[in-house]
Amino acid sequence: MSKSLQAIRGMNDILPEQTPVWRYFEGTVSRLLDNYGYKQIRMPIVEFTELFKRSIGEVTDIVEKEMYTFEDRNGDSLTLRPEGTAACVRAVLEHGITGGGQVQKLWYIGPMFRHERPQKGRYRQFHQIGLEVFNLDGPDIDAELIVLTWRLWGELGIRDAVKLELNSLGTSESRGRYREALVEYLSAHHDKLDEDSQRRLKTNPLRVLDTKNADTQAVLVDAPKMADYLDDESRAHFEGLKARLDAVGIPYVLNPKLVRGLDYYSKTVFEWVTDKLGAQGTVCAGGRYDGLVEQMGGKPTPGVGFAMGIERLVLLLETLEQIPEEISRQVDVYLCAFGEEAELAGLALAERVRDQLPNLRLQVNAGAGSFKSQFKKADKSGALYALILGDDEMAQQVVGFKPLRGQGEQQSIAWDALAAHLATCVVQG
Ligand code: ATP
Ligand code: MG
């Protein structure tokens, strides 16, 4: 195929054989979020570039090198969203729905775009489900976000494969004091730092903490620890969060080097990580961002949220073989009809059955065909039963009811009794 007719590198089609797992995952999450009282919000995929620069921070990987930015026909600089929080904050401010301390518990789902090096679990168009909560400043809501993901992992059967890492970044004041101490320490070891870290030391020193460079990591062993600089309020908040996780019995590890790639976090930060997917191990990440709304021009408004990567979670479900068998079966019953008259009767019969069993997955053969070829299609569809309408059945006003997965003999069912019969033998979703 010529190059222009291929998808863009790192942007994937999700093929029909994959969509059942996606829909299972998305359905499980959205039901759970309904139950915890979260409401869905839908934002545009494109925003003014300025929005992301101001919220994510100029000196972050995302803004420095990962954004898809382009000029609109009228000269505006626009960007395909690299994440959801910025747009969500923009939307709540624009519509005034967090004004006067109104609590909002929101979630969104959709594609995000980052120009990264594509590899397993890392793509240029990927999908996130994100949550954002506004105007609740206590550790109880931080805990709720973690508790509901814990429940989700349980429902999906992947709890044993993920681990919770936690840290507190403190308020911007205590983080400022820590940053000074860190800069002083790292400056004294400047020559031993890798080039990227030397640069970050000037622009965004906390990011040096999550370097992958071994020499820099060695220098960091004796660096000042964030925990020693936490203010009392942040410390109490963090203790409150841990107490709640303990109360529910959710295990966690404290990771003092967890700083997250976005600038706007304060106090709680967390990541759910797995060792089952290789290097791309973070499946869900988030934290508190009490200063962000104000930084974006709103009144001071506490906020906390997270985003999970759908591709990575789908991969994890596949890797751990935690995909319920019934979700990939898309047909319950397949109707075969032979001859024009039988086709017409079959179509009408199928519609009557659908009236009575709206959740039945009933497929009517299209494209006619011999007995053999229709049967082959019925079998290949994955259906549990075939319905057969030939000359004999037409004469007697019955259908042949044939189990395709080896449970019993073919029987004849009167047209009027078909829906009732199907209701007894097919479990409907
Ligand atoms: P990473 O450290 O893996 O680059 P991140 O810190 O950049 O992740 P966030 O911005 O916090 O990621 O996004 C939340 C989640 O979205 C990640 O934990 C991950 O599951 C998913 N995610 C982020 N970038 C990608 C990507 N390029 N491809 C697939 N999933 C991604
Ligand atoms: Mg990243």
Coordinates of C-alpha atoms and ligand atoms in Angstrom, one line a residue:
M1 CA 0.0 0.0 0.0
S2 CA 1.3 3.5 -0.7
K3 CA 2.4 5.4 2.3
S4 CA -0.3 8.0 2.2
L5 CA -2.9 5.2 2.8
Q6 CA -1.5 4.0 6.0
A7 CA -2.4 5.1 9.5
I8 CA 0.0 7.5 11.2
R9 CA 2.7 5.8 13.2
G10 CA 1.7 5.3 16.8
M11 CA -2.0 5.9 16.0
N12 CA -3.9 2.6 15.9
D13 CA -7.1 1.2 14.5
I14 CA -9.0 -0.8 17.1
L15 CA -10.2 -3.7 15.1
P16 CA -13.6 -5.5 15.5
E17 CA -12.0 -8.4 17.2
Q18 CA -10.5 -6.0 19.8
T19 CA -13.5 -3.8 20.5
P20 CA -15.3 -6.3 22.7
V21 CA -12.6 -6.1 25.3
W22 CA -12.6 -2.3 25.1
R23 CA -16.3 -2.1 25.5
Y24 CA -16.1 -4.5 28.4
F25 CA -13.5 -2.4 30.1
E26 CA -15.3 0.9 29.4
G27 CA -18.6 -0.5 30.5
T28 CA -17.2 -1.8 33.8
V29 CA -15.6 1.6 34.5
S30 CA -18.6 3.7 33.6
R31 CA -21.0 1.5 35.7
L32 CA -18.6 1.8 38.7
L33 CA -18.3 5.6 38.3
D34 CA -22.0 6.0 38.2
N35 CA -22.3 4.0 41.4
Y36 CA -19.7 6.3 43.1
G37 CA -21.6 9.4 42.0
Y38 CA -19.4 10.7 39.2
K39 CA -20.8 12.5 36.2
Q40 CA -19.4 12.4 32.7
I41 CA -18.2 15.5 31.0
R42 CA -17.1 15.7 27.3
M43 CA -14.6 18.2 26.1
P44 CA -13.3 19.0 22.6
I45 CA -10.2 17.2 21.4
V46 CA -8.5 20.4 20.3
E47 CA -7.8 23.5 22.5
F48 CA -5.8 26.6 22.3
T49 CA -2.1 25.8 22.7
E50 CA -1.9 28.4 25.5
L51 CA -4.2 26.3 27.7
F52 CA -1.7 23.4 27.9
K53 CA 1.3 25.7 28.3
R54 CA -0.3 27.4 31.2
S55 CA -1.6 24.4 33.0
I56 CA 0.9 21.6 32.3
G57 CA 3.9 23.9 32.5
E58 CA 6.4 25.1 29.9
V59 CA 9.2 23.0 31.2
T60 CA 7.7 19.5 31.0
D61 CA 8.2 16.7 28.5
I62 CA 4.7 17.1 27.2
V63 CA 4.9 20.8 26.4
E64 CA 8.6 20.8 25.4
K65 CA 8.5 18.0 22.9
E66 CA 5.3 15.9 22.8
M67 CA 2.4 18.2 21.7
Y68 CA 0.7 18.1 18.3
T69 CA 0.5 21.8 17.7
F70 CA -0.6 23.4 14.5
E71 CA -1.9 26.7 13.2
D72 CA -5.6 27.0 12.4
R73 CA -6.7 28.6 9.1
N74 CA -7.3 31.8 11.0
G75 CA -3.8 31.8 12.5
D76 CA -4.6 30.5 16.0
S77 CA -2.2 28.1 17.6
L78 CA -4.2 24.9 18.4
T79 CA -3.1 21.7 20.0
L80 CA -4.5 18.2 20.0
R81 CA -5.0 17.5 23.7
P82 CA -2.2 15.6 25.4
E83 CA -4.2 15.0 28.5
G84 CA -7.6 15.8 30.0
T85 CA -7.2 17.8 33.2
A86 CA -6.4 21.2 31.5
A87 CA -9.5 21.0 29.3
C88 CA -11.7 19.9 32.1
V89 CA -10.5 22.8 34.3
R90 CA -11.1 25.2 31.4
A91 CA -14.6 23.8 30.9
V92 CA -15.6 24.1 34.6
L93 CA -14.3 27.6 34.7
E94 CA -15.9 28.7 31.4
H95 CA -19.3 27.4 32.6
G96 CA -19.0 28.5 36.2
I97 CA -19.9 25.1 37.6
T98 CA -17.3 25.1 40.4
G99 CA -18.2 28.6 41.5
G100 CA -19.2 29.3 45.1
G101 CA -17.5 26.1 46.3
Q102 CA -19.8 23.8 44.2
V103 CA -18.5 20.2 44.4
Q104 CA -18.0 18.6 41.1
K105 CA -17.1 14.9 40.7
L106 CA -16.4 14.5 37.0
W107 CA -15.1 11.9 34.6
Y108 CA -14.2 11.8 30.9
I109 CA -13.0 9.3 28.3
G110 CA -11.3 9.7 25.0
P111 CA -8.2 10.0 22.9
M112 CA -5.1 11.9 23.9
F113 CA -2.2 12.8 21.6
R114 CA 1.5 12.9 22.4
H115 CA 4.4 12.7 20.0
E116 CA 6.4 10.0 21.8
R117 CA 8.4 7.1 20.5
P118 CA 5.8 4.4 19.8
Q119 CA 6.3 1.0 21.5
K120 CA 4.3 -1.6 23.4
G121 CA 2.0 0.4 25.8
R122 CA 3.1 3.8 24.4
Y123 CA 1.4 5.3 21.4
R124 CA 0.9 8.7 19.8
Q125 CA -2.9 8.5 20.0
F126 CA -3.9 6.7 23.1
H127 CA -7.0 6.7 25.3
Q128 CA -7.6 7.7 28.8
I129 CA -10.4 7.6 31.4
G130 CA -9.9 10.5 33.7
L131 CA -11.6 11.7 36.9
E132 CA -11.4 15.2 38.4
V133 CA -13.0 16.3 41.7
F134 CA -13.3 20.0 42.5
N135 CA -13.9 21.8 45.8
L136 CA -13.1 19.0 48.2
D137 CA -9.8 19.5 50.0
G138 CA -9.6 16.7 52.5
P139 CA -7.8 13.3 52.3
D140 CA -11.2 11.6 52.2
I141 CA -11.7 12.3 48.6
D142 CA -8.1 11.4 47.7
A143 CA -8.8 8.1 49.4
E144 CA -12.1 7.7 47.4
L145 CA -10.3 8.0 44.1
I146 CA -7.9 5.3 45.1
V147 CA -10.6 3.1 46.7
L148 CA -12.7 3.1 43.6
T149 CA -9.7 2.1 41.4
W150 CA -9.0 -0.7 43.8
R151 CA -12.5 -1.9 43.4
L152 CA -12.1 -1.7 39.6
W153 CA -9.0 -3.8 39.7
G154 CA -10.9 -6.3 41.8
E155 CA -13.9 -6.4 39.4
L156 CA -11.5 -6.8 36.4
G157 CA -9.5 -9.6 38.2
I158 CA -6.2 -7.7 38.0
R159 CA -5.7 -6.7 41.6
D160 CA -2.8 -9.0 42.3
A161 CA -0.9 -7.6 39.3
V162 CA -0.9 -3.9 40.3
K163 CA 0.8 -2.0 43.1
L164 CA 0.0 1.4 44.5
E165 CA 2.9 3.9 44.9
L166 CA 2.2 7.0 47.0
N167 CA 4.0 10.3 47.8
S168 CA 3.2 13.8 49.0
L169 CA 4.6 16.8 47.3
G170 CA 3.4 19.2 50.0
T171 CA 2.1 22.7 49.5
S172 CA 3.8 25.0 47.0
E173 CA 5.5 26.7 50.0
S174 CA 7.0 23.5 51.4
R175 CA 7.8 22.3 47.9
G176 CA 9.6 25.6 47.4
R177 CA 11.8 25.0 50.4
Y178 CA 12.5 21.5 49.4
R179 CA 13.4 22.6 45.9
E180 CA 16.0 25.0 47.3
A181 CA 17.6 22.3 49.4
L182 CA 17.6 19.9 46.5
V183 CA 19.1 22.5 44.1
E184 CA 21.8 23.3 46.6
Y185 CA 22.7 19.6 47.0
L186 CA 22.6 18.8 43.3
S187 CA 24.6 21.9 42.4
A188 CA 27.4 20.6 44.6
H189 CA 27.3 17.4 42.5
H190 CA 26.7 19.1 39.2
D191 CA 29.5 17.2 37.3
K192 CA 28.1 13.8 38.2
L193 CA 24.7 14.5 36.8
D194 CA 23.6 13.5 33.3
E195 CA 23.1 16.2 30.8
D196 CA 19.3 16.2 30.9
S197 CA 19.4 16.4 34.7
Q198 CA 21.9 19.3 34.5
R199 CA 19.4 21.1 32.4
R200 CA 16.4 20.2 34.6
L201 CA 18.3 21.4 37.6
K202 CA 17.9 24.9 36.2
T203 CA 14.4 24.6 34.8
N204 CA 12.5 22.0 36.8
P205 CA 14.7 20.5 39.5
L206 CA 12.2 18.1 41.1
R207 CA 12.1 16.2 37.8
V208 CA 15.7 15.2 38.4
L209 CA 14.3 12.8 41.0
D210 CA 12.7 10.5 38.4
T211 CA 15.7 10.3 36.2
K212 CA 16.4 6.9 34.6
N213 CA 20.2 7.7 34.6
A214 CA 22.2 5.4 36.9
D215 CA 24.9 7.9 37.8
T216 CA 22.4 10.6 38.6
Q217 CA 20.4 8.0 40.7
A218 CA 23.5 7.3 42.7
V219 CA 23.9 11.0 43.5
L220 CA 20.3 11.1 44.6
V221 CA 20.7 8.4 47.2
D222 CA 22.0 11.0 49.7
A223 CA 19.9 13.9 48.5
P224 CA 17.5 15.7 50.8
K225 CA 14.1 13.9 51.2
M226 CA 10.8 15.6 50.5
A227 CA 9.2 14.0 53.5
D228 CA 11.6 16.0 55.8
Y229 CA 10.3 19.3 54.3
L230 CA 6.6 18.6 54.5
D231 CA 4.5 21.3 56.2
D232 CA 2.2 20.2 59.1
E233 CA -0.9 20.5 57.0
S234 CA 0.4 18.3 54.2
R235 CA 1.7 15.9 56.7
A236 CA -1.7 15.6 58.4
H237 CA -3.4 15.3 55.0
F238 CA -1.0 12.5 54.0
E239 CA -1.6 10.7 57.3
G240 CA -5.4 11.0 56.8
L241 CA -5.1 9.4 53.4
K242 CA -2.9 6.5 54.6
A243 CA -5.3 5.9 57.5
R244 CA -8.2 5.5 55.1
L245 CA -6.3 3.2 52.8
D246 CA -5.4 1.1 55.9
A247 CA -9.0 1.1 57.0
V248 CA -10.1 -0.5 53.6
G249 CA -7.0 -2.7 53.6
I250 CA -5.4 -1.3 50.4
P251 CA -1.6 -2.0 50.4
Y252 CA 0.7 0.8 49.2
V253 CA 4.4 1.6 49.0
L254 CA 5.8 5.1 49.8
N255 CA 7.9 6.3 46.9
P256 CA 9.7 9.6 47.8
K257 CA 10.9 9.9 44.2
L258 CA 7.4 9.9 42.7
V259 CA 7.0 13.5 41.4
R260 CA 4.9 13.0 38.2
G261 CA 5.6 14.6 34.9
L262 CA 3.1 17.5 35.1
D263 CA 3.9 20.6 37.1
Y264 CA 0.5 21.2 38.7
Y265 CA 0.5 18.6 41.4
S266 CA 0.6 19.4 45.2
K267 CA 0.2 17.2 48.3
T268 CA -1.0 13.7 47.2
V269 CA 0.5 12.0 44.1
F270 CA 0.0 8.3 43.3
E271 CA 0.6 5.7 40.6
W272 CA -0.7 2.2 40.0
V273 CA 2.0 0.2 38.5
T274 CA 2.4 -3.3 37.1
D275 CA 5.4 -5.4 36.3
K276 CA 3.5 -7.4 33.7
L277 CA 3.8 -5.0 30.8
G278 CA 7.6 -4.3 30.6
A279 CA 8.8 -0.7 30.7
Q280 CA 5.3 0.9 30.3
G281 CA 4.2 -0.2 33.7
T282 CA 2.0 2.8 35.0
V283 CA -1.6 2.0 34.3
C284 CA -3.2 4.9 36.3
A285 CA -1.7 8.0 37.8
G286 CA -2.8 11.2 39.4
G287 CA -2.8 13.4 42.4
R288 CA -4.0 16.7 44.0
Y289 CA -3.6 20.0 42.2
D290 CA -4.9 22.6 44.6
G291 CA -3.2 25.5 42.8
L292 CA -4.2 24.7 39.3
V293 CA -7.6 26.4 39.0
E294 CA -6.2 29.7 40.4
Q295 CA -3.2 29.4 38.1
M296 CA -5.6 29.2 35.2
G297 CA -7.5 32.3 36.2
G298 CA -10.2 31.0 38.5
K299 CA -10.8 31.4 42.3
P300 CA -8.7 29.2 44.5
T301 CA -10.4 25.8 44.1
P302 CA -9.0 22.5 45.4
G303 CA -8.8 19.7 42.9
V304 CA -7.7 16.1 42.7
G305 CA -7.8 13.6 39.9
F306 CA -6.2 10.8 38.0
A307 CA -6.1 9.3 34.5
M308 CA -5.8 5.7 33.5
G309 CA -4.4 4.4 30.2
I310 CA -7.0 2.2 28.4
E311 CA -4.5 0.6 26.1
R312 CA -2.3 -0.5 29.0
L313 CA -5.2 -1.9 31.0
V314 CA -6.6 -3.8 28.0
L315 CA -3.1 -5.2 27.4
L316 CA -3.0 -6.2 31.1
L317 CA -6.4 -7.9 30.8
E318 CA -5.2 -9.8 27.8
T319 CA -1.8 -10.7 29.3
L320 CA -3.4 -12.0 32.5
E321 CA -6.2 -13.7 30.4
Q322 CA -8.8 -11.9 32.5
I323 CA -11.3 -11.5 29.7
P324 CA -14.7 -13.1 30.5
E325 CA -15.6 -15.7 27.9
E326 CA -19.0 -14.4 27.1
I327 CA -17.9 -10.9 26.0
S328 CA -16.3 -12.1 22.8
R329 CA -19.4 -14.0 21.7
Q330 CA -21.3 -11.6 19.6
V331 CA -24.0 -13.8 18.3
D332 CA -26.4 -16.0 20.3
V333 CA -28.6 -17.3 17.5
Y334 CA -28.1 -17.5 13.7
L335 CA -31.1 -17.9 11.4
C336 CA -30.7 -19.8 8.1
A337 CA -33.4 -19.6 5.5
F338 CA -33.5 -21.5 2.2
G339 CA -35.5 -20.0 -0.7
E340 CA -37.3 -16.7 -1.2
E341 CA -40.4 -17.7 0.7
A342 CA -38.5 -18.9 3.7
E343 CA -36.3 -15.8 3.7
L344 CA -39.4 -13.5 4.0
A345 CA -41.0 -15.7 6.7
G346 CA -37.6 -15.8 8.5
L347 CA -37.2 -12.0 8.5
A348 CA -40.7 -11.5 9.9
L349 CA -40.2 -14.2 12.5
A350 CA -36.8 -12.7 13.5
E351 CA -38.5 -9.3 14.1
R352 CA -41.2 -10.9 16.2
V353 CA -38.5 -12.6 18.4
R354 CA -36.6 -9.3 18.7
D355 CA -39.8 -7.6 19.9
Q356 CA -40.1 -10.1 22.7
L357 CA -36.4 -10.5 23.5
P358 CA -34.7 -7.1 22.9
N359 CA -31.4 -8.3 24.3
L360 CA -31.1 -11.4 22.2
R361 CA -28.2 -11.3 19.8
L362 CA -30.0 -12.7 16.8
Q363 CA -28.3 -12.7 13.4
V364 CA -30.2 -13.4 10.2
N365 CA -28.3 -14.9 7.3
A366 CA -27.7 -12.4 4.5
G367 CA -26.6 -13.3 1.0
A368 CA -28.7 -16.5 0.7
G369 CA -26.5 -19.6 0.0
S370 CA -26.7 -23.4 0.1
F371 CA -27.5 -25.3 3.2
K372 CA -23.8 -26.1 3.6
S373 CA -22.6 -22.5 3.2
Q374 CA -25.2 -21.0 5.6
F375 CA -24.4 -23.6 8.2
K376 CA -20.7 -22.8 7.9
K377 CA -21.5 -19.1 8.5
A378 CA -23.7 -19.9 11.5
D379 CA -20.9 -22.0 13.0
K380 CA -18.3 -19.3 12.3
S381 CA -20.4 -16.6 13.9
G382 CA -19.9 -18.2 17.2
A383 CA -23.7 -18.6 17.8
L384 CA -24.9 -21.2 20.3
Y385 CA -27.9 -22.2 18.1
A386 CA -28.9 -22.2 14.5
L387 CA -32.5 -21.7 13.4
I388 CA -33.4 -23.4 10.2
L389 CA -36.2 -22.6 7.8
G390 CA -36.5 -24.8 4.8
D391 CA -39.4 -26.3 2.8
D392 CA -40.4 -28.8 5.5
E393 CA -40.3 -26.2 8.2
M394 CA -42.4 -23.8 6.1
A395 CA -45.0 -26.4 5.5
Q396 CA -45.4 -27.1 9.2
Q397 CA -44.9 -23.5 10.4
V398 CA -42.0 -24.5 12.6
V399 CA -38.3 -23.8 12.7
G400 CA -35.5 -26.3 13.2
F401 CA -33.6 -25.5 16.4
K402 CA -30.1 -26.8 16.2
P403 CA -27.5 -26.6 19.0
L404 CA -24.1 -25.7 17.5
R405 CA -22.0 -26.4 20.5
G406 CA -22.8 -30.0 21.0
Q407 CA -25.7 -29.8 23.5
G408 CA -28.4 -32.1 22.2
E409 CA -30.3 -33.0 19.1
Q410 CA -32.1 -30.7 16.6
Q411 CA -35.8 -30.1 17.5
S412 CA -38.7 -28.4 15.8
I413 CA -40.3 -25.4 17.5
A414 CA -43.5 -23.8 16.5
W415 CA -43.1 -20.2 15.3
D416 CA -45.3 -18.8 18.1
A417 CA -43.3 -20.7 20.8
L418 CA -39.9 -19.7 19.5
A419 CA -39.3 -16.6 21.7
A420 CA -40.3 -18.4 24.8
H421 CA -38.1 -21.3 24.0
L422 CA -35.1 -19.1 23.3
A423 CA -35.6 -17.3 26.6
T424 CA -35.1 -20.5 28.4
C425 CA -31.9 -21.5 26.7
V426 CA -29.9 -18.3 26.0
V427 CA -28.6 -16.2 28.9
Q428 CA -29.1 -12.6 27.7
G429 CA -26.8 -9.7 28.5
Ligands
ATP1 P1 4.6 7.6 31.4 O1 5.4 7.9 32.6 O2 4.3 6.2 31.1 O3 5.0 8.4 30.2 P2 2.8 9.8 32.1 O4 3.3 10.2 33.5 O5 3.3 10.6 31.0 O6 3.1 8.3 31.8 P3 0.1 10.6 32.5 O7 0.2 11.9 31.8 O8 0.0 10.7 34.0 O9 1.3 9.7 32.1 O10 -1.1 9.8 32.0 C1 -1.9 8.9 32.7 C2 -1.8 7.5 32.1 O11 -2.1 7.5 30.7 C3 -0.5 6.8 32.2 O12 -0.3 6.2 33.5 C4 -0.6 5.7 31.2 O13 -1.3 4.6 31.6 C5 -1.4 6.5 30.1 N1 -0.5 7.0 29.1 C6 0.3 8.1 29.1 N2 1.0 8.3 28.0 C7 0.7 7.3 27.2 C8 1.0 6.9 25.8 N3 1.8 7.6 25.1 N4 0.5 5.7 25.3 C9 -0.3 5.0 26.1 N5 -0.7 5.3 27.3 C10 -0.2 6.4 27.9
MG2 MG 4.9 10.4 29.6

